[in-house]
Coordinates of C-alpha atoms in Angstrom, one line a residue:
S34 CA 13.6 60.8 148.0
K35 CA 15.2 57.5 148.9
L36 CA 13.7 54.1 148.2
P37 CA 13.3 52.0 151.3
H38 CA 15.5 49.1 150.3
E39 CA 14.0 46.7 152.8
K40 CA 10.4 47.4 151.6
V41 CA 11.3 47.0 147.9
V42 CA 13.0 43.6 148.6
S43 CA 10.0 42.6 150.7
D44 CA 7.5 43.6 148.1
L45 CA 9.5 41.7 145.4
Q46 CA 9.3 38.5 147.5
V47 CA 5.6 38.8 148.2
N48 CA 4.7 39.5 144.6
S49 CA 7.3 37.5 142.9
E50 CA 4.7 35.2 141.5
N51 CA 2.7 38.0 140.0
L52 CA 5.9 39.7 138.7
I53 CA 7.0 36.5 137.2
N54 CA 3.7 35.8 135.4
Y55 CA 3.7 39.5 134.1
L56 CA 7.2 39.1 132.6
R57 CA 6.2 35.7 131.0
Q58 CA 3.3 37.4 129.3
D59 CA 5.5 40.3 128.3
I60 CA 8.0 37.9 126.8
L61 CA 5.3 36.0 125.1
I62 CA 3.9 39.1 123.5
L63 CA 7.2 40.3 122.3
G64 CA 7.9 36.9 120.9
G65 CA 4.6 37.0 119.0
V66 CA 5.4 40.6 117.6
M67 CA 8.8 39.4 116.5
L68 CA 7.4 36.4 114.8
K69 CA 4.8 38.5 112.8
A70 CA 7.7 41.1 111.8
Q71 CA 9.7 38.0 110.6
E72 CA 6.7 36.9 108.6
I73 CA 6.0 40.2 107.3
N74 CA 9.6 40.9 106.3
W75 CA 10.0 37.6 104.5
S76 CA 6.9 37.8 102.5
K77 CA 7.7 41.3 101.4
Y78 CA 11.5 41.1 100.9
Q79 CA 12.5 37.4 101.3
I80 CA 14.9 38.5 104.2
D81 CA 14.8 36.7 107.5
V82 CA 15.1 39.0 110.3
E83 CA 17.2 36.5 112.2
D84 CA 20.0 37.3 109.9
V85 CA 20.6 40.7 111.1
M86 CA 21.2 42.3 114.5
T87 CA 19.8 45.8 114.1
I88 CA 17.1 47.7 112.0
T89 CA 19.9 49.6 110.3
S90 CA 21.2 46.3 109.0
L91 CA 17.9 45.2 107.9
S92 CA 17.5 48.5 106.2
L93 CA 20.8 48.0 104.2
K94 CA 19.9 44.4 103.3
I95 CA 16.6 45.5 101.7
F96 CA 18.3 48.3 99.9
R97 CA 21.2 46.1 98.6
K98 CA 19.1 43.1 97.7
L99 CA 16.2 44.9 95.9
Y100 CA 17.4 48.5 94.9
F101 CA 21.2 49.0 94.6
D102 CA 22.9 48.7 91.3
D103 CA 26.5 49.2 91.4
N104 CA 26.7 49.6 87.7
A105 CA 24.5 52.6 87.7
F106 CA 25.7 54.1 90.9
H107 CA 29.1 53.1 92.2
I108 CA 29.5 53.7 96.0
N109 CA 33.2 54.2 96.8
I110 CA 34.7 52.7 100.2
P111 CA 37.0 55.7 101.2
T112 CA 40.5 55.5 102.0
R113 CA 41.7 56.5 105.4
N114 CA 42.6 60.0 104.3
Q115 CA 39.4 60.3 102.3
D116 CA 37.3 59.1 105.3
T117 CA 38.9 61.5 107.7
F118 CA 38.5 64.4 105.5
I119 CA 34.9 63.9 104.6
R120 CA 33.9 63.0 108.2
R121 CA 34.9 66.4 109.2
G122 CA 32.0 67.7 107.2
Y123 CA 29.4 65.3 108.4
Y124 CA 27.3 67.0 111.1
G125 CA 23.6 66.7 112.1
G126 CA 21.1 69.5 111.7
H127 CA 20.8 72.8 112.9
V128 CA 19.6 73.2 116.7
D129 CA 19.3 76.8 117.5
V130 CA 17.3 79.4 119.3
Y131 CA 17.3 82.7 117.6
K132 CA 14.5 84.5 119.6
P133 CA 14.0 83.1 123.3
H134 CA 10.4 84.3 123.8
G135 CA 7.3 84.9 121.6
E136 CA 3.5 84.5 121.6
N137 CA 1.1 82.9 119.1
L138 CA 3.9 81.1 117.3
Y139 CA 3.6 78.4 114.5
Y140 CA 5.4 75.1 114.8
Y141 CA 6.2 73.1 111.6
D142 CA 8.2 70.0 110.7
V143 CA 9.3 68.5 107.5
N144 CA 7.6 65.3 106.6
S145 CA 10.5 62.7 106.5
L146 CA 13.2 65.1 106.0
Y147 CA 16.2 62.6 105.5
P148 CA 14.2 60.1 103.5
Y149 CA 12.9 63.0 101.3
I150 CA 16.5 64.1 100.9
M151 CA 17.7 60.5 99.9
K152 CA 15.0 60.3 97.3
S153 CA 15.1 63.7 95.6
Y154 CA 18.7 65.1 95.9
P155 CA 21.8 64.0 93.8
M156 CA 24.4 61.9 95.8
P157 CA 28.1 61.6 95.5
S158 CA 29.0 58.7 93.2
G159 CA 32.3 57.0 91.9
D160 CA 35.9 57.4 93.2
P161 CA 36.7 61.0 94.7
V162 CA 39.3 62.9 92.9
W163 CA 41.4 65.2 95.0
K164 CA 41.5 68.8 93.8
N165 CA 43.9 71.6 95.0
N166 CA 43.7 75.3 94.2
L167 CA 40.0 75.7 94.1
E168 CA 39.9 79.5 94.6
S169 CA 39.2 80.5 91.0
V170 CA 36.6 77.7 90.3
E171 CA 32.9 78.5 90.5
L172 CA 31.1 77.2 93.5
D173 CA 28.2 76.1 91.5
S174 CA 30.2 73.8 89.5
L175 CA 31.8 71.8 92.4
F176 CA 30.2 68.7 93.7
G177 CA 32.0 67.1 96.8
F178 CA 33.4 68.0 100.1
I179 CA 35.5 71.1 100.3
E180 CA 37.5 73.0 102.9
A181 CA 36.7 76.7 102.4
Y182 CA 36.7 80.1 104.3
V183 CA 33.3 81.7 103.6
V184 CA 32.9 81.2 99.8
T185 CA 36.6 80.8 99.2
R186 CA 37.3 77.3 97.9
L187 CA 40.6 75.8 98.8
F188 CA 40.7 72.0 98.3
G189 CA 38.5 69.0 98.6
Y190 CA 37.5 65.6 97.0
M191 CA 35.2 65.9 94.0
F192 CA 32.6 63.2 93.2
E193 CA 30.5 62.4 90.3
K194 CA 27.1 64.0 90.7
K195 CA 24.4 61.3 89.9
S196 CA 20.7 60.9 90.7
S197 CA 20.1 59.2 94.2
P198 CA 20.2 55.4 94.1
F199 CA 17.8 55.6 97.0
E200 CA 14.9 56.9 95.1
G201 CA 13.0 53.4 94.6
F202 CA 13.9 52.2 98.2
I203 CA 12.5 55.4 99.9
S204 CA 9.3 55.7 97.5
D205 CA 8.4 52.0 98.1
L206 CA 8.8 52.2 102.0
Y207 CA 7.1 55.5 102.2
E208 CA 4.0 54.1 100.2
S209 CA 4.1 50.9 102.5
R210 CA 4.1 53.4 105.5
L211 CA 1.0 55.3 104.1
E212 CA -0.7 51.9 103.5
A213 CA 0.0 50.8 107.0
K214 CA -1.4 54.2 108.5
K215 CA -4.6 53.8 106.4
R216 CA -5.3 50.4 107.9
G217 CA -4.4 51.4 111.4
D218 CA -1.3 49.3 111.7
E219 CA 0.8 51.3 114.0
P220 CA 3.5 48.9 114.5
M221 CA 4.4 48.6 110.8
T222 CA 3.9 52.4 110.3
F223 CA 6.7 52.7 112.9
I224 CA 8.9 50.0 111.4
Y225 CA 8.7 51.6 107.8
K226 CA 9.6 55.0 109.4
I227 CA 12.7 53.5 111.0
L228 CA 13.7 51.6 108.0
M229 CA 13.6 54.7 105.9
N230 CA 15.6 56.8 108.5
S231 CA 18.0 54.1 109.3
L232 CA 19.8 53.5 106.1
Y233 CA 21.8 57.0 105.8
G234 CA 23.4 56.4 109.1
R235 CA 24.7 52.9 108.2
F236 CA 27.2 54.4 105.6
D237 CA 28.9 56.4 108.2
K238 CA 29.9 53.1 110.1
L239 CA 33.5 52.9 111.3
N240 CA 35.5 49.6 111.5
D241 CA 34.2 47.3 114.3
D242 CA 37.7 45.7 114.9
Y243 CA 38.4 47.3 118.3
Y244 CA 41.2 46.1 120.6
I245 CA 42.5 46.8 124.1
V246 CA 45.9 48.1 124.8
N247 CA 47.4 47.7 128.3
Y248 CA 48.9 51.3 128.6
I249 CA 50.6 50.3 132.1
S250 CA 52.7 47.3 131.3
N251 CA 52.6 47.1 127.5
S252 CA 55.8 48.8 126.0
Q253 CA 55.4 47.6 122.5
I254 CA 54.8 50.1 119.7
V255 CA 51.3 49.6 118.1
D256 CA 51.5 49.7 114.4
D257 CA 48.5 51.9 113.3
T258 CA 49.6 52.4 109.7
E259 CA 47.3 49.5 108.5
W260 CA 43.9 50.9 107.5
K261 CA 41.0 48.4 107.3
A262 CA 38.3 50.1 105.5
P263 CA 34.8 49.4 107.0
K264 CA 32.8 46.9 104.7
H265 CA 29.8 49.1 104.5
S266 CA 31.3 52.6 105.3
A267 CA 30.6 55.3 102.7
V268 CA 30.7 58.3 104.8
Q269 CA 30.3 60.6 101.7
L270 CA 26.7 59.5 101.4
S271 CA 25.7 60.2 105.0
A272 CA 27.6 63.4 104.9
A273 CA 25.7 64.4 101.8
I274 CA 22.3 63.5 103.1
T275 CA 22.7 65.6 106.1
A276 CA 24.3 68.5 104.2
C277 CA 21.3 68.5 101.8
A278 CA 18.9 68.4 104.6
R279 CA 20.6 71.7 106.1
I280 CA 20.3 73.4 102.6
H281 CA 16.8 72.4 102.2
M282 CA 16.0 73.9 105.7
Y283 CA 18.0 77.0 105.2
P284 CA 15.2 79.3 103.4
H285 CA 13.0 78.6 106.5
I286 CA 15.6 79.2 109.3
S287 CA 17.0 82.4 107.7
R288 CA 13.6 84.1 107.9
E289 CA 13.5 87.0 110.4
D290 CA 10.7 85.6 112.0
C291 CA 12.2 82.2 112.9
Y292 CA 12.5 81.7 116.8
Y293 CA 13.7 78.3 116.8
T294 CA 14.9 75.2 114.6
D295 CA 15.8 71.7 115.4
T296 CA 16.9 69.7 112.4
D297 CA 13.5 69.2 110.7
S298 CA 11.4 71.5 112.5
I299 CA 10.9 75.4 112.8
V300 CA 9.0 77.9 115.0
L301 CA 7.8 80.9 113.2
G302 CA 6.3 84.1 114.0
S303 CA 3.9 84.1 111.0
P304 CA 2.3 81.1 109.1
L305 CA 3.8 79.4 106.0
S306 CA 1.9 79.8 102.8
D307 CA -0.7 77.0 102.2
D308 CA 1.3 75.5 99.5
L309 CA 4.1 74.6 101.7
V310 CA 1.9 72.8 104.3
S311 CA 0.7 69.4 104.0
S312 CA 0.3 66.2 106.2
K313 CA 1.0 63.9 103.1
E314 CA 3.4 65.6 100.6
W315 CA 7.0 64.8 100.7
V316 CA 8.4 68.3 100.5
S317 CA 5.8 69.9 102.7
L318 CA 5.7 70.8 106.4
N319 CA 3.0 70.2 108.9

C-alpha cells in the first residue's frame, strides 16, 4: 500500500517537538553506551575506542597489542600473485538443503565456530613457497593452498604449519564473554562475541586506495602494474580459518540424515550423542 505523503508531512509537523525530544534522548543514551564501552576497553586493554573506526579494527588492535608475537608466528603479507591465488580458495561455509521436507527434526549449531577454529587449529605461518608438480606428494604432508582435481595435487603455495597465534586472544575473550553472561551484561556479551568473530575477516582486507577513472574522456593508459600490499592483509589466515571450519563441519553434514546446513548449523533426522551436545563447551553443538 502507498503512504499518504501529505499526512506523513502533516504528522511530522504536528509531532515535531515530541520526535526531536525522542531523538535527543536516543542520542544521549547512545552516547552513554559509547562512553561506557570506552571506559571498559580502556581499563581492560588500554585502547581508546576513539582511535578505531570499526569493531574489526578494535579486534585487530587488541590482538596486535596484547597477543601477537611476530618472532613466534610470522604473518606474511602476500604478493599480488600470492594474494590472487589464495583468495580463490577463500569461501564461507556450506549452505545447502539436502532434503527439503522432514518431521521431528533436530537443529544444532556450533558454539563459536570461527573463534574455536582460530583457537584450536594450526594456521599458515611464514613466507609461502610455491610448489609445482604435486601429483606424487602425499596429501597429508601438505599444508597450504593447492589447486587440485578431486584428490590430485597440481601446484600451490606451501606454508609452515604452526600452532595458532590466536589461542590466547580467543580464550580470554571467550572467558570474558562467559563472565558477562553470568552477570547478565548483555551489551558486553554481544561485544565480546563480535570481537571474537571479527578478527579473522580483517586479514582478507584489500587495499583501500581506490580511484575513479573517467572512461569517457580519459584516454590515458592506466599503469596497473604496481601492487600496493594492504597493510593488514593476510588472506591466508582468513582462508585457512574458513577452510578448517568447513572441515570441522564435514562429519556432520555428510551424515545420511542431514537435511540442511548453514555454515555453523545443521538440521538432522536423529539426535546427536550427548557427548557432542553442550551449551558451554567450545567444540560442542547446542
